[in-house]
Short mmCIF file of C-alpha atoms in Angstrom, two decimals:
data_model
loop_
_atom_site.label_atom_id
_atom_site.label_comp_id
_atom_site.label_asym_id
_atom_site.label_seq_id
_atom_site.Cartn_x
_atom_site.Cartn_y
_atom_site.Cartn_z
CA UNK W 1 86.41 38.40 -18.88
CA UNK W 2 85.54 35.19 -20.74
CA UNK W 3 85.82 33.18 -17.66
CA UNK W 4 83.71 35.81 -15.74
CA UNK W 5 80.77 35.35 -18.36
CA UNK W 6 80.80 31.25 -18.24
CA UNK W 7 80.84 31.83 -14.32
CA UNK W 8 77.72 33.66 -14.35
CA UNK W 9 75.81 32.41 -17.05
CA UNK W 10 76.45 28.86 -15.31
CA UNK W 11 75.19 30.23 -12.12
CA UNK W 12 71.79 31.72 -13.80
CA UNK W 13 69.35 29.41 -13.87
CA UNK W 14 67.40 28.77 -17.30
CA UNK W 15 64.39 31.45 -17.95
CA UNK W 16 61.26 29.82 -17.76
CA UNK W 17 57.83 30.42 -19.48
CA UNK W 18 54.43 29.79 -18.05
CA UNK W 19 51.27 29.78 -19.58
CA UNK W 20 48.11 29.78 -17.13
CA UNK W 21 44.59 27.87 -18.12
CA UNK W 22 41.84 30.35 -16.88
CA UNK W 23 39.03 28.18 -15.70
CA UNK W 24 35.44 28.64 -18.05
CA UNK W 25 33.30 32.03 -16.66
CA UNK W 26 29.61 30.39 -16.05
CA UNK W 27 27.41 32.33 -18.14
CA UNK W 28 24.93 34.22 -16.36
CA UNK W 29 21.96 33.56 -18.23
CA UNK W 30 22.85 29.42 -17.34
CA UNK W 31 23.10 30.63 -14.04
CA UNK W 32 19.50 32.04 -13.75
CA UNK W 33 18.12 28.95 -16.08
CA UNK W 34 19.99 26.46 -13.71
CA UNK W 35 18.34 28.15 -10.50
CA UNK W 36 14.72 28.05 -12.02
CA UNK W 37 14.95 24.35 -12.68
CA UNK W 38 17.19 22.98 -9.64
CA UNK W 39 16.91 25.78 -6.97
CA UNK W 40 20.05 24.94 -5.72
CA UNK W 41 22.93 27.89 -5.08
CA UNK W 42 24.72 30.22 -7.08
CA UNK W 43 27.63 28.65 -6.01
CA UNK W 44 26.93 25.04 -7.04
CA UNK W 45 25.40 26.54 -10.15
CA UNK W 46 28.86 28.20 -10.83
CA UNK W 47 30.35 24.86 -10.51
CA UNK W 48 28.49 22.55 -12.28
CA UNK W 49 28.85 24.92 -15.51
CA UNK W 50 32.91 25.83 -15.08
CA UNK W 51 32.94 21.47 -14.66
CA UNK W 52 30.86 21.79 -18.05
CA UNK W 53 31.95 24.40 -19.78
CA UNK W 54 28.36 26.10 -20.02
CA UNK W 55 26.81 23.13 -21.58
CA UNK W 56 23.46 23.14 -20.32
CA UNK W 57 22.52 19.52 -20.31
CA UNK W 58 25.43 18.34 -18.92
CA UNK W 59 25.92 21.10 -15.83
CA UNK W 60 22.28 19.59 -14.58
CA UNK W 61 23.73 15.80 -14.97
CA UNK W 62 26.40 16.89 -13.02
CA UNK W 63 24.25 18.88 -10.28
CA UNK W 64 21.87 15.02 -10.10
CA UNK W 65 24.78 13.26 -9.52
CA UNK W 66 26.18 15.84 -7.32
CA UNK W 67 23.02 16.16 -4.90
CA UNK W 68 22.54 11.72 -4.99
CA UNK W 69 26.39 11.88 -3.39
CA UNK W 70 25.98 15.06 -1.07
CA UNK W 71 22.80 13.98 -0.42
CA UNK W 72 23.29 10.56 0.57
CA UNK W 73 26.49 11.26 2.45
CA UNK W 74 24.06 13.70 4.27
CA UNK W 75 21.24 11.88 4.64
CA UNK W 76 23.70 9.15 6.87
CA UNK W 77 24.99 12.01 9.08
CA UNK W 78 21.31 13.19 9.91
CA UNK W 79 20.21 9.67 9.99
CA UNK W 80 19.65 9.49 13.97
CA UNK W 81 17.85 12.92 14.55
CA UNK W 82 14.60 12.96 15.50
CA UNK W 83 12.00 13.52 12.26
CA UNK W 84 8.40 13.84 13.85
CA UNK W 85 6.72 16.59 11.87
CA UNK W 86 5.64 15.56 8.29
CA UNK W 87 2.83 15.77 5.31
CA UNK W 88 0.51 13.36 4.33
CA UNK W 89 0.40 12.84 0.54
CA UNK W 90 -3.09 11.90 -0.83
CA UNK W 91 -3.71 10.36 -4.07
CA UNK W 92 -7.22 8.72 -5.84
CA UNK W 93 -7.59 7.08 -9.01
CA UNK W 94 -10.89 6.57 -10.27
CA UNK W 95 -11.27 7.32 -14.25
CA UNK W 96 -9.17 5.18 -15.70
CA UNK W 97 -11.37 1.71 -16.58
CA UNK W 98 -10.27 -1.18 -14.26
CA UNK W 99 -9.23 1.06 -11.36
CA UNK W 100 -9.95 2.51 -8.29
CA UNK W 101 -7.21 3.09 -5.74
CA UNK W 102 -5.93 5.37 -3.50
CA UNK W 103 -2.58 6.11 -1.55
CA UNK W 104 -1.77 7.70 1.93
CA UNK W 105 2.24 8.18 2.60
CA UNK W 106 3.45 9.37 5.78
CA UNK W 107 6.93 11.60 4.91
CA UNK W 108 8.65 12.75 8.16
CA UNK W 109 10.93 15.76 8.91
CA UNK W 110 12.41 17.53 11.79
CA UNK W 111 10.75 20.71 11.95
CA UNK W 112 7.23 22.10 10.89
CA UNK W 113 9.20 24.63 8.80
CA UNK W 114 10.34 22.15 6.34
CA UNK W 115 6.64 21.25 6.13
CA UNK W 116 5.68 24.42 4.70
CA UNK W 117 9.00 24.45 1.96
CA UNK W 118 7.60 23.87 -1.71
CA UNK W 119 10.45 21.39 -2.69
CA UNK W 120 9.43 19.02 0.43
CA UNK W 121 5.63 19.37 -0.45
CA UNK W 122 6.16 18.25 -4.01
CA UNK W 123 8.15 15.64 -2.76
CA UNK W 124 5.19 14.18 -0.96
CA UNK W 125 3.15 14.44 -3.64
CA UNK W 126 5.53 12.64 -6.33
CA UNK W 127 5.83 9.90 -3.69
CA UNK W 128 1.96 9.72 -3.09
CA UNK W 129 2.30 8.89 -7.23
CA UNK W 130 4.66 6.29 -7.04
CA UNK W 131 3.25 4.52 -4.49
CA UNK W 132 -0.09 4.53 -6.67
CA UNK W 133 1.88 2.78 -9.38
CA UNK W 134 3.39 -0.15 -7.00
CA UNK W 135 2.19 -3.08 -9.03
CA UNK W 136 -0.28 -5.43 -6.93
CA UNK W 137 1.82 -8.42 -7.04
CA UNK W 138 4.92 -6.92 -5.10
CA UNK W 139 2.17 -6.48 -1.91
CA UNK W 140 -0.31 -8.12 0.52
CA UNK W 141 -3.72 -6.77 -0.10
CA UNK W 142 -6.11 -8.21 2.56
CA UNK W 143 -9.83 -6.64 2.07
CA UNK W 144 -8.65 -4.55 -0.55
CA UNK W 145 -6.10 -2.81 1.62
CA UNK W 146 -2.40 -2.78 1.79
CA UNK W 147 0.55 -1.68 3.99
CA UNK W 148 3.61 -1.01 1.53
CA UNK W 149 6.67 -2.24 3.24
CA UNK W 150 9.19 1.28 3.03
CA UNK W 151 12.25 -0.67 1.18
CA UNK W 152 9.63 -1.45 -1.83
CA UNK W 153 8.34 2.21 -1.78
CA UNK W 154 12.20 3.34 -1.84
CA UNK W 155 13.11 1.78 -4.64
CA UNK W 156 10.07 2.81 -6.63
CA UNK W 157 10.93 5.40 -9.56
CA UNK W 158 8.79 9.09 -9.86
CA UNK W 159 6.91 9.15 -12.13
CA UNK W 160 7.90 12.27 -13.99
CA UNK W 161 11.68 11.58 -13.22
CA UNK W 162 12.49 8.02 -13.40
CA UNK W 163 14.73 8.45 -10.05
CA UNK W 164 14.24 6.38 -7.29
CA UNK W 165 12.26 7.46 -4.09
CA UNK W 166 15.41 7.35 -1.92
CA UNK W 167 17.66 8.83 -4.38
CA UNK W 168 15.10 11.87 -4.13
CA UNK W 169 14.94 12.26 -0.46
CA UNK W 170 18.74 12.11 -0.41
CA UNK W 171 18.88 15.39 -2.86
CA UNK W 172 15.72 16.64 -0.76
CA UNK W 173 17.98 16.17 2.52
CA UNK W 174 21.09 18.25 0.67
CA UNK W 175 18.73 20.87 -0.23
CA UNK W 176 17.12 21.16 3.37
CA UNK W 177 19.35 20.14 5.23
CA UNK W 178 17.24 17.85 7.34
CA UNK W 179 16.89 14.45 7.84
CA UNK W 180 13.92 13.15 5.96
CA UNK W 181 12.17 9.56 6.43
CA UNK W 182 9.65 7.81 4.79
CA UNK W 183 7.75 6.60 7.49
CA UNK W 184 4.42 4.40 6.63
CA UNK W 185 2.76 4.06 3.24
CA UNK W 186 -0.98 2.31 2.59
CA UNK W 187 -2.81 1.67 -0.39
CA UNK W 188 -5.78 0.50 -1.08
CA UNK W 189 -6.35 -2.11 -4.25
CA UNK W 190 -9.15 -3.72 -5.93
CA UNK W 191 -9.74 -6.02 -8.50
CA UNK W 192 -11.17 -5.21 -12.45
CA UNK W 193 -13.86 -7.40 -11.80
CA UNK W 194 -14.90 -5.48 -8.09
CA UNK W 195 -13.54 -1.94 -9.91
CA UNK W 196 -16.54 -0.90 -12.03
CA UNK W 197 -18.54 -0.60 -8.28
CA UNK W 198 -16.11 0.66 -5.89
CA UNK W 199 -15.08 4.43 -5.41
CA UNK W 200 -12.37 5.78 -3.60
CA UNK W 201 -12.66 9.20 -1.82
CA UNK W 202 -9.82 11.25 0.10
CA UNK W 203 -9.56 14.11 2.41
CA UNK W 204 -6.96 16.22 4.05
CA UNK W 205 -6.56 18.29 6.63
CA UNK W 206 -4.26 21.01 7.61
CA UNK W 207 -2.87 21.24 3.81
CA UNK W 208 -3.76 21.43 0.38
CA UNK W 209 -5.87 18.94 -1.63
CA UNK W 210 -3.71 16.37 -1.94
CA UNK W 211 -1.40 16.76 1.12
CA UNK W 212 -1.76 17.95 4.73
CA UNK W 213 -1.02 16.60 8.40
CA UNK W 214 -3.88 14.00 8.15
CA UNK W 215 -5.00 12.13 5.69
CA UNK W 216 -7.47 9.58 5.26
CA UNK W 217 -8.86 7.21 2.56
CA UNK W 218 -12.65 5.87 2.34
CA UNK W 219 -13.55 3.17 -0.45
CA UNK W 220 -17.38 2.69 -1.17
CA UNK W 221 -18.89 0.13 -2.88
CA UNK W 222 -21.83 1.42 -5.29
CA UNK W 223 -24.86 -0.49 -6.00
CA UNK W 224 -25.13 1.01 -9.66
CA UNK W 225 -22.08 1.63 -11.95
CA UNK W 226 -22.66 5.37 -12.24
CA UNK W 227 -21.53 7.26 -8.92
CA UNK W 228 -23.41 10.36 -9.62
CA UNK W 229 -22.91 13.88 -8.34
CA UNK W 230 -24.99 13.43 -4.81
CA UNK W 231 -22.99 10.25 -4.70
CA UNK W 232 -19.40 11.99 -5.02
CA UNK W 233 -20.50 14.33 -2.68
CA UNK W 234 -21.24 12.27 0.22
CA UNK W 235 -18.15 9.92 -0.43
CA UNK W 236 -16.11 13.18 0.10
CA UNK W 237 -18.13 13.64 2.89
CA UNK W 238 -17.59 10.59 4.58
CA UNK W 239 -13.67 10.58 3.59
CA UNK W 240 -13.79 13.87 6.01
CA UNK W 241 -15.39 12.38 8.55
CA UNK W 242 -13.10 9.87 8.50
CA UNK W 243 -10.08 12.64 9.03
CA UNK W 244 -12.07 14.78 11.78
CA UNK W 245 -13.59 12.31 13.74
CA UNK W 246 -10.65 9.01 14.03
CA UNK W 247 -12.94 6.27 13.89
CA UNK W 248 -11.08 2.72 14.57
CA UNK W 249 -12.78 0.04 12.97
CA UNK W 250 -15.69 -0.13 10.81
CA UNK W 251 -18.33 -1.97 12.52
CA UNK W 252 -19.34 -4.05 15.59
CA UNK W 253 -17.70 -7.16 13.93
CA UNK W 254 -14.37 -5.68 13.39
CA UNK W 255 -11.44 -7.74 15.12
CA UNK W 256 -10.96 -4.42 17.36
CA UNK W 257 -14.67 -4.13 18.56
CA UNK W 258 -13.86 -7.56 19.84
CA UNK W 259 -11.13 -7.36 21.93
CA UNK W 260 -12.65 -3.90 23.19
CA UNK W 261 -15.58 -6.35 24.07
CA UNK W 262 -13.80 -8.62 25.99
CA UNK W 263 -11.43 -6.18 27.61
CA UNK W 264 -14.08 -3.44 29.33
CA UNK W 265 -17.33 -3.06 30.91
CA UNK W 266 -20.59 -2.89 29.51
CA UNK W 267 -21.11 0.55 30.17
CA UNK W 268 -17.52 1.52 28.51
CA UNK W 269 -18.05 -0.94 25.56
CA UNK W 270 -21.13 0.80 24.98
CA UNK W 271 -19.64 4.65 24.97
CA UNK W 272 -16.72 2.67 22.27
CA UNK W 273 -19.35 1.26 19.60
CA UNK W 274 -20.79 4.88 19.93
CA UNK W 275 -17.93 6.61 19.63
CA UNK W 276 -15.13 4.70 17.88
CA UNK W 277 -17.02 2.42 15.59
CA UNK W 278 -17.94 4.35 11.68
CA UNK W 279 -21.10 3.34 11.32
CA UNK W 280 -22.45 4.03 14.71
CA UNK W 281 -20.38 7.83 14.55
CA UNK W 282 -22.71 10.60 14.49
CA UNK W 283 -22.50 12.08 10.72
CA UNK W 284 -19.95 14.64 10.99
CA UNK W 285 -22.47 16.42 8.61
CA UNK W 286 -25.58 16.01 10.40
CA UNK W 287 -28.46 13.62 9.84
CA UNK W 288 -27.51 10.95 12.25
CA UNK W 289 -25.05 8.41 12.50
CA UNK W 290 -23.01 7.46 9.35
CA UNK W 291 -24.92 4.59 8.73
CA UNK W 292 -28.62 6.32 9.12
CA UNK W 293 -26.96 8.43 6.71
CA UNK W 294 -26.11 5.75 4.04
CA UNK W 295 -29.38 4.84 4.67
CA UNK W 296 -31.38 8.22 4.10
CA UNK W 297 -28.82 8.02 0.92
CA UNK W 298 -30.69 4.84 -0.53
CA UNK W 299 -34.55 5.98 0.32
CA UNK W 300 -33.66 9.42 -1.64
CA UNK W 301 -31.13 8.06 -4.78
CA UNK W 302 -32.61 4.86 -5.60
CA UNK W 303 -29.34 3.03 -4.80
CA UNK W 304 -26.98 2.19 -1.97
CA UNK W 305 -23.24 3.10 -0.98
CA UNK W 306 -21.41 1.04 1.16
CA UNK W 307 -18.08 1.36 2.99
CA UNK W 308 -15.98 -1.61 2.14
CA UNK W 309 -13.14 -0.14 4.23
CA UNK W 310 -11.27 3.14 5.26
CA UNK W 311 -7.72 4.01 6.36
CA UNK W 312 -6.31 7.41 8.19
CA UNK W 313 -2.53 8.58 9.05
CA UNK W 314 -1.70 11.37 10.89
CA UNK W 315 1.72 12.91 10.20
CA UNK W 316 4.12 12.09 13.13
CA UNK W 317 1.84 10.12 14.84
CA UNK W 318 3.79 7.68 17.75
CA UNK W 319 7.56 9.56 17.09
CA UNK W 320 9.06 10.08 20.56
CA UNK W 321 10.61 13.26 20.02
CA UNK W 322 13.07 13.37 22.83
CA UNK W 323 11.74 16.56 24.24
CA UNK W 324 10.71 17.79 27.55
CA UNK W 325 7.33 17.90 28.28
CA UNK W 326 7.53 21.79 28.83
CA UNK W 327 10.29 22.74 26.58
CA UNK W 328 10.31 26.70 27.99
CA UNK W 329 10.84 24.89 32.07
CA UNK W 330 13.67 22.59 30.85
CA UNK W 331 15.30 25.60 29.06
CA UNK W 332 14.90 28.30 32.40
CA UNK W 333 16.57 25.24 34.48
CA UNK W 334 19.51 25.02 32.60
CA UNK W 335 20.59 28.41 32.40
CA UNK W 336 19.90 28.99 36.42
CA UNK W 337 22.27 25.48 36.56
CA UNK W 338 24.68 27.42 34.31
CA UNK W 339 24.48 30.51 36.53
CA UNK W 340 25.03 28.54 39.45
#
């Protein structure tokens, strides 16, 4: 019986105890906070506070640094697809003493949806910001205007969030899910000594006041200091003009009005100094041309506006976007080749 009992208890293994670690429940109320402030899923809410256990501050660390490593491991994936829709930010600074400069950026997606998304829109607009505060000695202002190479622009930090442009498009692209490009950027700069007499209008269209699929800049110079209401007025004017009606250089002595000389017929020079040059554009307001309109300006104010130089993008502008020509054609001929 004795040997019986050694037999078996040898054979039986050792009883074992287990304890399990249940994971942190994400508090609900974090949850909804999280989702107001990031907008990102329930899921990845769920995560970042279980990673945290329900410390606030340190779930939405971990959600940044999440979205800069989805986001830029996305961002290379979607790289080659085709963005060609887009906003135009629009930005003006005028009231602060020793300034007056503007900002157009061109930011590119794939679809005209994404356009229309909140989260993409601010985007533009915190990038229109940034690209205000690009000190003057990291470009190459000729006349006052300046092209800001897209590596400078990236690497610029928001102004309300100290992150980098590119580590925001990268989060922008996780949220979206489409590729996103800064495409063009131009500013337009002038010295404290030339400030205290220039103004610098914007207009959009097809978007809100400060972003939409064109955009365009206009920078006057003012005779006297004080722009004055009639004066504002026509600046904003002109700055729509300058959006509806595409002019392409400024006057007859612009480098393009030169080579358009040289390259067509009288007759057809003629028809571009009428309509392609600004000044010689019939107001898209009435009264004349732009110029008999600066000049009416003058006769009735007592002083003069000038245009020292102007600037438009149109969202998408140039992107080959791979498609057919007639989309709905290309479509019905490959599902008769299918059914074939």
């Amino acid at each position: 019986m004795k040997l019986l009992r050694s037999i078996l208890t040898a054979q039986t293994p050792a009883l074992r105890s287990f304890s399990r670690t249940y994971a942190v429940k994400p508090s609900v109320p974090l949850i909804s906070e999280i989702r107001k402030k990031t907008e990102i899923s329930i899921t990845k809410a769920k995560e970042a506070l279980i990673a945290t256990e329900n410390n606030l501050e340190k779930a939405l660390a971990w959600i940044e640094e999440d979205l800069a490593k989805s986001g830029a491991k996305k961002a290379a994936k979607l790289a080659d697809r085709v963005a060609a829709e887009g906003l135009i930010g629009v930005i003006t600074r005028n009231d602060i003493p020793g300034a007056s400069n503007g900002a157009l950026v061109e930011l590119c997606c794939e679809s005209d949806f994404v356009t229309r998304n909140k989260i993409f829109q601010q985007l533009v607009r915190d990038i229109a910001a940034a690209a205000l505060n690009i000190p003057d000695n990291a470009l190459e202002v000729k006349s006052g205007v300046a092209t800001i190479p897209a590596a400078i622009l990236n690497e610029a930090k928001l102004i309300e969030t100290n992150v980098s442009v590119k580590d925001v498009i990268s989060e922008t692209v996780s949220k979206l899910g489409e590729n996103i490009q800064l495409r063009r950027a131009i500013t337009t700069r002038f010295p404290s000594s030339e400030s205290a007499s220039v103004y610098t209008a914007a207009s959009v269209h097809g978007g809100e006041a400060d972003y939409g699929k064109i955009g365009g800049l206009v920078v006057l110079h003012v005779e006297n200091d004080d722009v004055t209401e009639p004066g504002l007025q026509l600046a904003r004017q002109l700055s729509r003009h300058v959006v509806g009606l595409d002019p392409l250089c400024l006057d007859s002595s612009d480098a393009i009005a030169k080579e358009k000389q040289s390259s067509l017929s009288a007759p057809e020079y003629q028809d571009f100094l009428t309509s392609s040059v600004l000044l010689n554009q019939e107001f898209l307001f009435g009264q004349g041309s732009v110029q008999e309109r600066l000049d009416e300006f003058k006769k009735n104010h007592g002083f003069s506006l000038s245009i020292k130089s102007f600037t438009r993008l149109v969202a998408g502008e140039g992107v080959d976007k791979g498609l057919p020509t007639d989309f709905h054609s290309e479509v019905m001929k490959q599902i008769e080749k299918s059914l074939n």
